[in-house]
PDB file of C-alpha atoms in Angstrom:
ATOM      1  CA  UNK Q   1      10.589  19.114  35.130  1.00 40.00           C
ATOM      2  CA  UNK Q   2       8.163  17.446  32.713  1.00 49.00           C
ATOM      3  CA  UNK Q   3       5.119  15.716  34.118  1.00 61.00           C
ATOM      4  CA  UNK Q   4       4.825  12.009  33.360  1.00 69.00           C
ATOM      5  CA  UNK Q   5       1.264  10.944  32.683  1.00 78.00           C
ATOM      6  CA  UNK Q   6      -0.162   7.975  34.535  1.00 75.00           C
ATOM      7  CA  UNK Q   7      -1.312   5.711  31.695  1.00 73.00           C
ATOM      8  CA  UNK Q   8      -3.663   3.900  34.098  1.00 75.00           C
ATOM      9  CA  UNK Q   9      -5.486   7.066  35.130  1.00 84.00           C
ATOM     10  CA  UNK Q  10      -8.994   6.926  33.581  1.00 88.00           C
ATOM     11  CA  UNK Q  11      -8.831  10.648  32.799  1.00 91.00           C
ATOM     12  CA  UNK Q  12      -5.562  10.185  30.913  1.00 91.00           C
ATOM     13  CA  UNK Q  13      -6.960   7.213  29.004  1.00 91.00           C
ATOM     14  CA  UNK Q  14     -10.121   9.145  28.143  1.00 94.00           C
ATOM     15  CA  UNK Q  15      -8.207  12.215  26.930  1.00 95.00           C
ATOM     16  CA  UNK Q  16      -5.840  10.116  24.879  1.00 94.00           C
ATOM     17  CA  UNK Q  17      -8.784   8.370  23.231  1.00 93.00           C
ATOM     18  CA  UNK Q  18     -10.430  11.735  22.530  1.00 96.00           C
ATOM     19  CA  UNK Q  19      -7.301  12.811  20.647  1.00 96.00           C
ATOM     20  CA  UNK Q  20      -7.127   9.540  18.709  1.00 93.00           C
ATOM     21  CA  UNK Q  21     -10.823   9.709  17.790  1.00 93.00           C
ATOM     22  CA  UNK Q  22     -10.464  13.309  16.661  1.00 95.00           C
ATOM     23  CA  UNK Q  23      -7.473  12.349  14.525  1.00 94.00           C
ATOM     24  CA  UNK Q  24      -9.367   9.485  12.896  1.00 90.00           C
ATOM     25  CA  UNK Q  25     -12.299  11.810  12.158  1.00 92.00           C
ATOM     26  CA  UNK Q  26      -9.939  14.291  10.483  1.00 93.00           C
ATOM     27  CA  UNK Q  27      -8.177  11.562   8.487  1.00 89.00           C
ATOM     28  CA  UNK Q  28     -11.542  10.644   7.021  1.00 87.00           C
ATOM     29  CA  UNK Q  29     -11.937  14.218   5.770  1.00 89.00           C
ATOM     30  CA  UNK Q  30      -8.489  15.199   4.528  1.00 90.00           C
ATOM     31  CA  UNK Q  31      -4.947  13.986   3.818  1.00 90.00           C
ATOM     32  CA  UNK Q  32      -2.559  13.440   6.703  1.00 91.00           C
ATOM     33  CA  UNK Q  33      -0.187  16.095   5.353  1.00 90.00           C
ATOM     34  CA  UNK Q  34      -2.945  18.719   5.512  1.00 93.00           C
ATOM     35  CA  UNK Q  35      -3.798  18.084   9.163  1.00 95.00           C
ATOM     36  CA  UNK Q  36      -2.208  20.265  11.855  1.00 97.00           C
ATOM     37  CA  UNK Q  37      -1.935  19.851  15.605  1.00 97.00           C
ATOM     38  CA  UNK Q  38      -4.308  22.826  15.927  1.00 97.00           C
ATOM     39  CA  UNK Q  39      -6.869  20.957  13.821  1.00 97.00           C
ATOM     40  CA  UNK Q  40      -6.564  17.929  16.083  1.00 97.00           C
ATOM     41  CA  UNK Q  41      -6.855  19.869  19.350  1.00 97.00           C
ATOM     42  CA  UNK Q  42      -9.862  21.791  18.059  1.00 97.00           C
ATOM     43  CA  UNK Q  43     -11.585  18.568  16.974  1.00 97.00           C
ATOM     44  CA  UNK Q  44     -10.757  16.883  20.297  1.00 96.00           C
ATOM     45  CA  UNK Q  45     -11.672  19.983  22.373  1.00 96.00           C
ATOM     46  CA  UNK Q  46      -8.350  19.926  24.224  1.00 96.00           C
ATOM     47  CA  UNK Q  47      -5.573  22.498  24.350  1.00 96.00           C
ATOM     48  CA  UNK Q  48      -2.151  22.161  22.723  1.00 96.00           C
ATOM     49  CA  UNK Q  49      -0.410  21.561  26.067  1.00 96.00           C
ATOM     50  CA  UNK Q  50      -2.678  18.579  26.674  1.00 96.00           C
ATOM     51  CA  UNK Q  51      -1.948  17.218  23.191  1.00 97.00           C
ATOM     52  CA  UNK Q  52       1.829  17.489  23.686  1.00 96.00           C
ATOM     53  CA  UNK Q  53       1.545  15.830  27.092  1.00 95.00           C
ATOM     54  CA  UNK Q  54       0.326  12.742  25.201  1.00 95.00           C
ATOM     55  CA  UNK Q  55       2.130  12.923  21.842  1.00 95.00           C
ATOM     56  CA  UNK Q  56       5.345  14.550  20.632  1.00 95.00           C
ATOM     57  CA  UNK Q  57       3.734  15.576  17.323  1.00 96.00           C
ATOM     58  CA  UNK Q  58       1.207  14.386  14.757  1.00 95.00           C
ATOM     59  CA  UNK Q  59       3.689  11.787  13.486  1.00 93.00           C
ATOM     60  CA  UNK Q  60       3.878  10.180  16.930  1.00 93.00           C
ATOM     61  CA  UNK Q  61       0.080  10.215  16.980  1.00 93.00           C
ATOM     62  CA  UNK Q  62      -0.031   8.429  13.629  1.00 90.00           C
ATOM     63  CA  UNK Q  63       2.513   5.879  14.882  1.00 88.00           C
ATOM     64  CA  UNK Q  64       0.255   5.164  17.849  1.00 88.00           C
ATOM     65  CA  UNK Q  65      -2.785   4.826  15.608  1.00 85.00           C
ATOM     66  CA  UNK Q  66      -1.161   2.559  13.007  1.00 83.00           C
ATOM     67  CA  UNK Q  67       2.318   1.155  13.567  1.00 77.00           C
ATOM     68  CA  UNK Q  68       2.084   0.687  17.338  1.00 73.00           C
ATOM     69  CA  UNK Q  69      -0.848  -1.674  16.799  1.00 80.00           C
ATOM     70  CA  UNK Q  70       0.891  -3.662  14.070  1.00 86.00           C
ATOM     71  CA  UNK Q  71       2.390  -6.307  16.360  1.00 84.00           C
ATOM     72  CA  UNK Q  72      -1.063  -7.026  17.792  1.00 86.00           C
ATOM     73  CA  UNK Q  73      -2.072  -8.346  14.378  1.00 90.00           C
ATOM     74  CA  UNK Q  74       1.120 -10.414  14.118  1.00 90.00           C
ATOM     75  CA  UNK Q  75       0.642 -11.892  17.579  1.00 88.00           C
ATOM     76  CA  UNK Q  76      -2.918 -12.869  16.674  1.00 91.00           C
ATOM     77  CA  UNK Q  77      -1.557 -14.969  13.802  1.00 91.00           C
ATOM     78  CA  UNK Q  78       1.958 -15.999  14.832  1.00 89.00           C
ATOM     79  CA  UNK Q  79       3.568 -17.395  17.964  1.00 85.00           C
ATOM     80  CA  UNK Q  80       6.255 -14.842  18.851  1.00 76.00           C
ATOM     81  CA  UNK Q  81       8.612 -17.726  19.718  1.00 81.00           C
ATOM     82  CA  UNK Q  82       8.057 -19.579  16.442  1.00 83.00           C
ATOM     83  CA  UNK Q  83      11.033 -20.595  14.319  1.00 85.00           C
ATOM     84  CA  UNK Q  84      11.635 -19.314  10.809  1.00 82.00           C
ATOM     85  CA  UNK Q  85       9.575 -21.389   8.388  1.00 86.00           C
ATOM     86  CA  UNK Q  86       7.244 -21.269   5.403  1.00 88.00           C
ATOM     87  CA  UNK Q  87       4.211 -21.370   7.711  1.00 92.00           C
ATOM     88  CA  UNK Q  88       5.603 -18.568   9.898  1.00 90.00           C
ATOM     89  CA  UNK Q  89       6.090 -16.291   6.874  1.00 91.00           C
ATOM     90  CA  UNK Q  90       2.648 -17.209   5.563  1.00 94.00           C
ATOM     91  CA  UNK Q  91       1.101 -16.151   8.854  1.00 94.00           C
ATOM     92  CA  UNK Q  92       3.071 -12.882   8.831  1.00 94.00           C
ATOM     93  CA  UNK Q  93       1.710 -12.108   5.353  1.00 95.00           C
ATOM     94  CA  UNK Q  94      -1.837 -12.813   6.500  1.00 96.00           C
ATOM     95  CA  UNK Q  95      -1.250 -10.663   9.609  1.00 95.00           C
ATOM     96  CA  UNK Q  96      -0.139  -7.785   7.361  1.00 94.00           C
ATOM     97  CA  UNK Q  97      -3.301  -8.229   5.307  1.00 96.00           C
ATOM     98  CA  UNK Q  98      -5.314  -7.983   8.529  1.00 94.00           C
ATOM     99  CA  UNK Q  99      -3.386  -4.859   9.511  1.00 91.00           C
ATOM    100  CA  UNK Q 100      -3.859  -3.064   6.192  1.00 92.00           C
ATOM    101  CA  UNK Q 101      -7.524  -4.045   5.888  1.00 92.00           C
ATOM    102  CA  UNK Q 102      -8.404  -2.896   9.398  1.00 89.00           C
ATOM    103  CA  UNK Q 103      -6.277   0.256   9.293  1.00 86.00           C
ATOM    104  CA  UNK Q 104      -7.663   1.334   5.929  1.00 86.00           C
ATOM    105  CA  UNK Q 105     -11.238   0.736   7.061  1.00 84.00           C
ATOM    106  CA  UNK Q 106     -10.535   2.901  10.099  1.00 79.00           C
ATOM    107  CA  UNK Q 107      -9.403   5.817   7.926  1.00 80.00           C
ATOM    108  CA  UNK Q 108     -10.943   4.716   4.660  1.00 71.00           C
ATOM    109  CA  UNK Q 109     -10.762   7.925   2.638  1.00 72.00           C
ATOM    110  CA  UNK Q 110      -7.116   8.847   3.185  1.00 78.00           C
ATOM    111  CA  UNK Q 111      -5.241   5.697   4.213  1.00 82.00           C
ATOM    112  CA  UNK Q 112      -2.908   5.987   1.226  1.00 80.00           C
ATOM    113  CA  UNK Q 113      -1.669   9.383   2.445  1.00 81.00           C
ATOM    114  CA  UNK Q 114      -1.112   8.150   6.007  1.00 84.00           C
ATOM    115  CA  UNK Q 115       0.337   4.663   5.465  1.00 84.00           C
ATOM    116  CA  UNK Q 116       3.639   5.745   3.830  1.00 86.00           C
ATOM    117  CA  UNK Q 117       4.464   7.861   6.903  1.00 85.00           C
ATOM    118  CA  UNK Q 118       4.657   4.761   9.124  1.00 85.00           C
ATOM    119  CA  UNK Q 119       5.923   2.405   6.407  1.00 89.00           C
ATOM    120  CA  UNK Q 120       9.558   2.457   7.548  1.00 87.00           C
ATOM    121  CA  UNK Q 121       8.530   1.651  11.128  1.00 87.00           C
ATOM    122  CA  UNK Q 122       6.378  -1.291  10.015  1.00 91.00           C
ATOM    123  CA  UNK Q 123       9.136  -2.679   7.769  1.00 92.00           C
ATOM    124  CA  UNK Q 124      11.594  -2.451  10.657  1.00 90.00           C
ATOM    125  CA  UNK Q 125       9.191  -4.338  12.943  1.00 90.00           C
ATOM    126  CA  UNK Q 126       8.809  -7.074  10.316  1.00 92.00           C
ATOM    127  CA  UNK Q 127      12.596  -7.329   9.935  1.00 91.00           C
ATOM    128  CA  UNK Q 128      13.076  -7.587  13.695  1.00 89.00           C
ATOM    129  CA  UNK Q 129      10.399 -10.261  13.994  1.00 88.00           C
ATOM    130  CA  UNK Q 130      11.800 -12.336  11.113  1.00 87.00           C
ATOM    131  CA  UNK Q 131      15.352 -11.946  12.483  1.00 87.00           C
ATOM    132  CA  UNK Q 132      14.247 -13.215  15.910  1.00 86.00           C
ATOM    133  CA  UNK Q 133      12.502 -16.169  14.281  1.00 84.00           C
ATOM    134  CA  UNK Q 134      15.551 -16.955  12.167  1.00 78.00           C
ATOM    135  CA  UNK Q 135      17.711 -16.771  15.280  1.00 74.00           C
ATOM    136  CA  UNK Q 136      15.763 -19.696  16.750  1.00 66.00           C
ATOM    137  CA  UNK Q 137      17.396 -21.947  14.122  1.00 63.00           C
ATOM    138  CA  UNK Q 138      20.466 -19.945  13.055  1.00 62.00           C
ATOM    139  CA  UNK Q 139      21.921 -18.090  16.056  1.00 62.00           C
ATOM    140  CA  UNK Q 140      24.370 -16.001  14.003  1.00 58.00           C
ATOM    141  CA  UNK Q 141      22.933 -14.967  10.594  1.00 60.00           C
ATOM    142  CA  UNK Q 142      25.610 -13.799   8.164  1.00 69.00           C
ATOM    143  CA  UNK Q 143      25.432 -10.476   6.268  1.00 73.00           C
ATOM    144  CA  UNK Q 144      23.760 -12.109   3.271  1.00 73.00           C
ATOM    145  CA  UNK Q 145      21.093 -13.595   5.514  1.00 77.00           C
ATOM    146  CA  UNK Q 146      20.410 -10.116   6.870  1.00 80.00           C
ATOM    147  CA  UNK Q 147      20.079  -8.849   3.299  1.00 82.00           C
ATOM    148  CA  UNK Q 148      17.611 -11.635   2.482  1.00 81.00           C
ATOM    149  CA  UNK Q 149      15.627 -10.804   5.643  1.00 85.00           C
ATOM    150  CA  UNK Q 150      15.377  -7.172   4.539  1.00 88.00           C
ATOM    151  CA  UNK Q 151      14.327  -8.183   1.025  1.00 87.00           C
ATOM    152  CA  UNK Q 152      11.649 -10.581   2.295  1.00 88.00           C
ATOM    153  CA  UNK Q 153      10.370  -8.115   4.912  1.00 91.00           C
ATOM    154  CA  UNK Q 154      10.041  -5.252   2.444  1.00 92.00           C
ATOM    155  CA  UNK Q 155       8.416  -7.574  -0.086  1.00 93.00           C
ATOM    156  CA  UNK Q 156       5.862  -8.705   2.496  1.00 94.00           C
ATOM    157  CA  UNK Q 157       4.945  -5.114   3.293  1.00 94.00           C
ATOM    158  CA  UNK Q 158       4.799  -4.123  -0.382  1.00 94.00           C
ATOM    159  CA  UNK Q 159       2.626  -6.953  -1.643  1.00 96.00           C
ATOM    160  CA  UNK Q 160       0.158  -6.678   1.239  1.00 96.00           C
ATOM    161  CA  UNK Q 161      -0.087  -2.895   0.900  1.00 93.00           C
ATOM    162  CA  UNK Q 162      -0.712  -3.241  -2.853  1.00 94.00           C
ATOM    163  CA  UNK Q 163      -3.206  -6.058  -2.190  1.00 96.00           C
ATOM    164  CA  UNK Q 164      -5.190  -3.678  -0.005  1.00 93.00           C
ATOM    165  CA  UNK Q 165      -4.967  -0.735  -2.413  1.00 91.00           C
ATOM    166  CA  UNK Q 166      -6.151  -2.887  -5.318  1.00 93.00           C
ATOM    167  CA  UNK Q 167      -9.303  -3.995  -3.556  1.00 93.00           C
ATOM    168  CA  UNK Q 168      -8.288  -7.215  -1.792  1.00 95.00           C
ATOM    169  CA  UNK Q 169      -9.189  -9.313  -4.834  1.00 95.00           C
ATOM    170  CA  UNK Q 170      -7.960 -12.541  -3.274  1.00 97.00           C
ATOM    171  CA  UNK Q 171      -7.935 -13.874   0.263  1.00 97.00           C
ATOM    172  CA  UNK Q 172      -4.883 -13.289   2.487  1.00 97.00           C
ATOM    173  CA  UNK Q 173      -4.143 -17.018   2.331  1.00 97.00           C
ATOM    174  CA  UNK Q 174      -4.301 -17.034  -1.484  1.00 97.00           C
ATOM    175  CA  UNK Q 175      -1.975 -14.045  -1.618  1.00 97.00           C
ATOM    176  CA  UNK Q 176       0.514 -15.744   0.710  1.00 96.00           C
ATOM    177  CA  UNK Q 177       0.409 -18.993  -1.265  1.00 95.00           C
ATOM    178  CA  UNK Q 178       1.091 -17.095  -4.493  1.00 95.00           C
ATOM    179  CA  UNK Q 179       3.824 -14.806  -3.158  1.00 94.00           C
ATOM    180  CA  UNK Q 180       5.847 -17.059  -0.854  1.00 92.00           C
ATOM    181  CA  UNK Q 181       7.298 -19.424  -3.503  1.00 90.00           C
ATOM    182  CA  UNK Q 182       8.664 -16.404  -5.365  1.00 88.00           C
ATOM    183  CA  UNK Q 183      10.140 -14.738  -2.277  1.00 85.00           C
ATOM    184  CA  UNK Q 184      11.644 -17.927  -0.875  1.00 81.00           C
ATOM    185  CA  UNK Q 185      13.102 -18.971  -4.232  1.00 84.00           C
ATOM    186  CA  UNK Q 186      14.740 -15.569  -4.689  1.00 74.00           C
ATOM    187  CA  UNK Q 187      16.021 -15.603  -1.108  1.00 64.00           C
ATOM    188  CA  UNK Q 188      17.451 -19.110  -1.469  1.00 65.00           C
ATOM    189  CA  UNK Q 189      19.118 -18.108  -4.752  1.00 70.00           C
ATOM    190  CA  UNK Q 190      20.786 -15.131  -3.083  1.00 59.00           C
ATOM    191  CA  UNK Q 191      22.056 -17.281  -0.220  1.00 54.00           C
ATOM    192  CA  UNK Q 192      23.386 -19.931  -2.612  1.00 59.00           C
ATOM    193  CA  UNK Q 193      25.160 -17.333  -4.763  1.00 54.00           C
ATOM    194  CA  UNK Q 194      26.683 -15.872  -1.610  1.00 51.00           C
ATOM    195  CA  UNK Q 195      28.006 -19.272  -0.574  1.00 52.00           C
ATOM    196  CA  UNK Q 196      29.468 -19.826  -4.051  1.00 54.00           C
ATOM    197  CA  UNK Q 197      31.260 -16.479  -3.856  1.00 46.00           C
ATOM    198  CA  UNK Q 198      32.631 -17.331  -0.416  1.00 43.00           C
ATOM    199  CA  UNK Q 199      33.704 -20.805  -1.564  1.00 46.00           C
ATOM    200  CA  UNK Q 200      35.388 -19.364  -4.661  1.00 47.00           C
ATOM    201  CA  UNK Q 201      37.133 -16.733  -2.560  1.00 47.00           C
ATOM    202  CA  UNK Q 202      38.337 -19.405  -0.121  1.00 50.00           C
ATOM    203  CA  UNK Q 203      39.627 -21.527  -3.001  1.00 49.00           C
ATOM    204  CA  UNK Q 204      41.408 -18.506  -4.467  1.00 39.00           C
ATOM    205  CA  UNK Q 205      43.041 -17.689  -1.130  1.00 50.00           C
ATOM    206  CA  UNK Q 206      44.085 -21.328  -0.648  1.00 52.00           C
ATOM    207  CA  UNK Q 207      45.625 -21.392  -4.126  1.00 44.00           C
ATOM    208  CA  UNK Q 208      47.520 -18.191  -3.384  1.00 43.00           C
ATOM    209  CA  UNK Q 209      48.841 -19.703  -0.183  1.00 50.00           C
ATOM    210  CA  UNK Q 210      50.208 -22.669  -2.151  1.00 47.00           C
ATOM    211  CA  UNK Q 211      52.225 -20.415  -4.493  1.00 43.00           C
ATOM    212  CA  UNK Q 212      55.895 -20.353  -3.425  1.00 46.00           C
ATOM    213  CA  UNK Q 213      57.091 -16.945  -2.365  1.00 40.00           C
ATOM    214  CA  UNK Q 214      59.863 -15.724  -4.667  1.00 40.00           C
ATOM    215  CA  UNK Q 215      62.622 -14.011  -2.722  1.00 33.00           C
TER     216      UNK Q 215
END
């Protein structure tokens, strides 16, 4: 039977932090893909059994270091119960800027090799957050709405990641003000086109229903 660690035990907390610190130190020396669990345990001065008691593998460790802290940045900027709005999306963009800036400063030399590993997880968290916010106003989003949410969420991650990689040449607020009109216009266009298709389909079906059946 596997032993469940007590996360409140000071020794467990200390060991976990030792592993995280060792991982950060290694990420500042080499690419994520070149780091092994043996490298991490040697740097942290713990054995492999201790490492696996805390983390399933180095990918779970990276998730803890980066993606598991993502929502902390969002919650610092956005009320988790806020409704979908321009201001809500603007704050999410600025939260992503905070996340990328702080994460890349933590592992400055090799952030670009580590970030793509957790990218899918971060995008999913953005989608879930935006979906919850949208649900405050629209309890049952249709399939096109879900598609727009995915598009907006991935765009938010992409533009903030590129903003960080290119040297943060404008403030997070300036980036949000420049990007949001484009994203919202494209999203609104997609929703409108979807409604037109549905309306046209309904009209077509109604016309078919009015055609006498020839026996």
